């Protein structure tokens, strides 16, 4: 078996080393870290690393001295500089010594992952290493690993990346399907659009990312064979592969689609289970009353599908038992044409009565409805006219003063994104200061604000070539900025505008996910 690629982190801050270990171990790297530059240099000269992440400012030996000594031994290994104080002299020296790129502290998981992927894309593995690591032919992973965020799914692969896709309803009825895939290198965020699918003459449906990360591959054959998205959405219809960046944090928002398949006919049960698994479901087949009774002890998050043909006259009675034992369980009855017992079934508590849904692929639509997440009721919004918001400020739990400055017309106190951000911050028990009016987003004023804060986020509606509601984060300052300048505290959050150039037209789910990511930025710094 081929070894995982090695990654070395040399930084005198233990928190940076541990953060990189957490991020890149999940992505399939063997990560080694050290806070001692001299120890790191000795390792770098003795071992073969796929890439080295190197801090500039360290005691005893700085990053420039490290690079000078390393290049005498190994002129080829890629080096990514990580620094809190980018400057022209350091940048020039690092690039002269073969550093590939740099990221500034504090960095996000997405920023450091994207930088590493960008460097590795320009530095192919040596031929012998690439041959040793050549993967086996791709296989569809075990369906028990498929997890859903609403209609979007992901499955962890052996190399630590996540294969992502979507199970959409209605595609089996479309005479044509058009698909827009994300770009390689694009950062996607859980709940925000990563792809779009247009079925027939209907407007495109935005596909949310099921998990955050950096896109490292896309299914290039899918636009030429779009029917795979309907017939095999969790197999050949996959959309992209992503290096996950917030796996542990976001996993709690995802869930499997677990189906109790009640079918007394082994042959048809096998066929139905195969189709359900192709749609990403975990299937437990129950062929007799005792098995059904035992399964009813744990039904949380599950959907029950009962094959009426295989149960004959005893089917309605069995549904009655299921209703009494598990009144909250969603029951789907699958029947044949002109079934005599339809009325008897409809007198019971059932979620849906379907006629041969496996034959015409209606089962995908039924699953979408049965597993639809029930959103909690929204709190009543304040009555009266709303007003624009120029800034939202908090002091987070790290004691840092963080201020969000908004472009004209983007945030409103009692509605839309501004209202949701405010409510989510209050729910986290932060003291929130909201300043009404239009923000003055001149460079001078933004720098002045940054001088009085620990972090400034500038929210803009700006075209980045993404789908509406997509988010592009920019925090790398220009090298022309002197070390320690307030500009290093500024991060721009550029939201892809809607059709009319703003964000008011974004759907509620996208807007809520966008608010979550902005709040996380403010709270986690």
Short mmCIF file of C-alpha atoms in Angstrom, two decimals, residues 18-207:
data_model
loop_
_atom_site.label_atom_id
_atom_site.label_comp_id
_atom_site.label_asym_id
_atom_site.label_seq_id
_atom_site.Cartn_x
_atom_site.Cartn_y
_atom_site.Cartn_z
CA UNK A 18 -2.03 21.77 15.90
CA UNK A 19 -4.45 23.56 13.58
CA UNK A 20 -2.48 22.41 10.54
CA UNK A 21 -2.29 18.87 11.89
CA UNK A 22 -6.06 18.78 12.32
CA UNK A 23 -6.75 20.23 8.87
CA UNK A 24 -4.31 18.17 6.81
CA UNK A 25 -4.54 14.85 8.64
CA UNK A 26 -8.18 14.80 7.61
CA UNK A 27 -7.04 15.36 4.01
CA UNK A 28 -4.82 12.27 3.89
CA UNK A 29 -1.42 13.75 4.80
CA UNK A 30 1.00 12.37 7.37
CA UNK A 31 1.59 15.61 9.27
CA UNK A 32 4.73 16.29 11.29
CA UNK A 33 5.04 19.50 13.30
CA UNK A 34 7.71 21.25 15.31
CA UNK A 35 8.01 24.60 17.07
CA UNK A 36 11.83 24.49 16.77
CA UNK A 37 13.16 25.74 13.43
CA UNK A 38 16.50 23.93 13.86
CA UNK A 39 14.75 20.62 14.49
CA UNK A 40 12.47 21.23 11.50
CA UNK A 41 15.47 21.95 9.28
CA UNK A 42 17.13 18.69 10.33
CA UNK A 43 13.94 16.77 9.50
CA UNK A 44 13.58 18.55 6.16
CA UNK A 45 17.12 17.53 5.17
CA UNK A 46 16.65 13.91 6.23
CA UNK A 47 13.11 13.11 5.03
CA UNK A 48 11.09 13.51 1.86
CA UNK A 49 8.15 15.89 2.30
CA UNK A 50 5.50 16.66 -0.28
CA UNK A 51 5.33 20.25 1.05
CA UNK A 52 6.69 22.30 3.97
CA UNK A 53 4.69 25.02 5.76
CA UNK A 54 7.19 27.48 7.21
CA UNK A 55 6.81 30.46 9.54
CA UNK A 56 9.02 33.50 8.90
CA UNK A 57 9.37 34.98 12.40
CA UNK A 58 10.85 32.38 14.78
CA UNK A 59 13.44 32.52 17.58
CA UNK A 60 16.95 31.10 17.06
CA UNK A 61 16.47 30.75 13.30
CA UNK A 62 14.01 32.63 11.11
CA UNK A 63 12.29 31.31 8.00
CA UNK A 64 14.72 32.99 5.59
CA UNK A 65 17.73 31.33 7.25
CA UNK A 66 15.82 28.03 7.21
CA UNK A 67 15.19 28.35 3.47
CA UNK A 68 18.80 29.31 2.69
CA UNK A 69 20.09 26.19 4.43
CA UNK A 70 17.38 23.92 3.05
CA UNK A 71 18.00 24.94 -0.56
CA UNK A 72 21.63 23.84 -0.31
CA UNK A 73 20.35 20.31 0.32
CA UNK A 74 16.99 20.22 -1.48
CA UNK A 75 16.26 22.88 -4.12
CA UNK A 76 12.93 21.34 -5.18
CA UNK A 77 10.67 20.67 -2.16
CA UNK A 78 7.69 23.11 -2.22
CA UNK A 79 7.63 25.59 0.67
CA UNK A 80 4.60 27.65 1.68
CA UNK A 81 5.32 30.64 3.91
CA UNK A 82 2.94 31.35 6.81
CA UNK A 83 3.38 34.71 8.48
CA UNK A 84 1.59 37.34 10.49
CA UNK A 85 3.70 40.18 9.09
CA UNK A 86 4.16 40.08 5.30
CA UNK A 87 6.67 42.61 4.01
CA UNK A 88 8.49 43.38 0.79
CA UNK A 89 12.01 42.32 1.98
CA UNK A 90 10.78 39.04 3.45
CA UNK A 91 8.66 38.31 0.38
CA UNK A 92 11.51 39.00 -2.04
CA UNK A 93 13.97 36.89 -0.05
CA UNK A 94 11.52 34.01 0.32
CA UNK A 95 10.64 33.99 -3.38
CA UNK A 96 14.32 34.20 -4.36
CA UNK A 97 14.90 31.07 -2.28
CA UNK A 98 12.08 29.22 -3.98
CA UNK A 99 9.10 29.71 -1.69
CA UNK A 100 5.97 28.96 -3.70
CA UNK A 101 3.39 31.20 -2.02
CA UNK A 102 2.39 32.60 1.35
CA UNK A 103 -0.63 32.87 3.64
CA UNK A 104 -1.11 35.35 6.44
CA UNK A 105 -2.12 34.66 10.02
CA UNK A 106 -4.76 34.26 11.18
CA UNK A 107 -5.80 32.02 8.31
CA UNK A 108 -8.91 29.93 7.88
CA UNK A 109 -8.98 26.22 7.07
CA UNK A 110 -10.13 27.12 3.56
CA UNK A 111 -7.30 29.59 2.98
CA UNK A 112 -4.49 27.26 4.06
CA UNK A 113 -6.01 24.31 2.19
CA UNK A 114 -6.46 26.32 -0.99
CA UNK A 115 -2.88 27.59 -0.79
CA UNK A 116 -1.47 24.09 -0.34
CA UNK A 117 -3.58 22.71 -3.19
CA UNK A 118 -2.49 25.59 -5.42
CA UNK A 119 1.19 24.95 -4.70
CA UNK A 120 0.91 21.19 -5.21
CA UNK A 121 -0.92 21.69 -8.50
CA UNK A 122 2.14 23.48 -9.88
CA UNK A 123 4.62 20.98 -8.42
CA UNK A 124 3.74 17.46 -9.64
CA UNK A 125 4.96 14.52 -7.59
CA UNK A 126 8.14 12.82 -8.77
CA UNK A 127 7.36 10.08 -11.29
CA UNK A 128 8.33 7.24 -8.97
CA UNK A 129 6.23 8.63 -6.10
CA UNK A 130 3.23 9.23 -8.33
CA UNK A 131 3.45 5.68 -9.67
CA UNK A 132 3.63 4.22 -6.17
CA UNK A 133 0.64 6.27 -5.08
CA UNK A 134 -1.47 5.61 -8.18
CA UNK A 135 -4.96 4.80 -6.91
CA UNK A 136 -6.95 1.73 -7.76
CA UNK A 137 -9.92 2.11 -10.12
CA UNK A 138 -12.62 4.21 -8.47
CA UNK A 139 -15.43 2.37 -6.78
CA UNK A 140 -18.61 3.64 -5.25
CA UNK A 141 -18.00 3.83 -1.49
CA UNK A 142 -20.19 2.05 1.05
CA UNK A 143 -23.59 3.67 1.21
CA UNK A 144 -23.46 3.76 5.01
CA UNK A 145 -20.93 6.57 4.58
CA UNK A 146 -23.32 8.78 2.59
CA UNK A 147 -24.54 11.73 4.65
CA UNK A 148 -27.00 14.40 3.58
CA UNK A 149 -27.33 18.13 4.12
CA UNK A 150 -30.90 18.54 2.86
CA UNK A 151 -30.78 17.20 -0.73
CA UNK A 152 -26.98 17.38 -1.07
CA UNK A 153 -24.78 14.48 0.01
CA UNK A 154 -21.16 13.69 0.72
CA UNK A 155 -19.13 10.53 1.21
CA UNK A 156 -15.61 10.38 2.63
CA UNK A 157 -13.10 8.71 0.32
CA UNK A 158 -10.03 6.67 1.26
CA UNK A 159 -7.70 9.63 0.64
CA UNK A 160 -9.59 11.85 3.10
CA UNK A 161 -11.39 13.92 0.48
CA UNK A 162 -15.18 14.04 0.24
CA UNK A 163 -17.11 13.08 -2.86
CA UNK A 164 -20.16 15.37 -3.06
CA UNK A 165 -23.36 15.37 -5.06
CA UNK A 166 -27.11 15.85 -4.95
CA UNK A 167 -30.31 13.81 -5.15
CA UNK A 168 -32.92 16.02 -6.80
CA UNK A 169 -36.60 15.31 -7.31
CA UNK A 170 -38.29 15.63 -10.68
CA UNK A 171 -35.27 14.86 -12.85
CA UNK A 172 -36.75 11.62 -14.20
CA UNK A 173 -39.48 13.68 -15.91
CA UNK A 174 -37.10 16.13 -17.61
CA UNK A 175 -36.41 15.85 -21.33
CA UNK A 176 -33.05 17.59 -20.87
CA UNK A 177 -30.78 18.48 -17.97
CA UNK A 178 -28.13 21.22 -17.88
CA UNK A 179 -25.50 21.21 -15.14
CA UNK A 180 -23.04 23.85 -13.92
CA UNK A 181 -20.20 22.39 -11.84
CA UNK A 182 -17.90 24.25 -9.42
CA UNK A 183 -14.37 25.16 -10.49
CA UNK A 184 -11.30 23.30 -9.32
CA UNK A 185 -9.72 25.40 -6.56
CA UNK A 186 -13.03 27.02 -5.63
CA UNK A 187 -13.86 27.23 -1.92
CA UNK A 188 -17.36 25.97 -1.15
CA UNK A 189 -19.23 26.52 2.10
CA UNK A 190 -21.85 24.28 3.67
CA UNK A 191 -25.31 25.50 2.69
CA UNK A 192 -24.12 27.94 0.02
CA UNK A 193 -24.46 27.21 -3.72
CA UNK A 194 -21.75 25.06 -5.30
CA UNK A 195 -23.54 23.93 -8.50
CA UNK A 196 -26.78 24.39 -10.41
CA UNK A 197 -29.10 22.03 -12.29
CA UNK A 198 -31.71 23.09 -14.85
CA UNK A 199 -34.31 20.48 -15.79
CA UNK A 200 -36.17 21.15 -19.04
CA UNK A 201 -37.45 24.71 -19.28
CA UNK A 202 -37.49 25.24 -15.51
CA UNK A 203 -35.13 27.83 -13.99
CA UNK A 204 -31.88 26.43 -12.57
CA UNK A 205 -31.97 24.91 -9.09
CA UNK A 206 -29.05 25.92 -6.87
CA UNK A 207 -27.30 22.95 -5.27
#
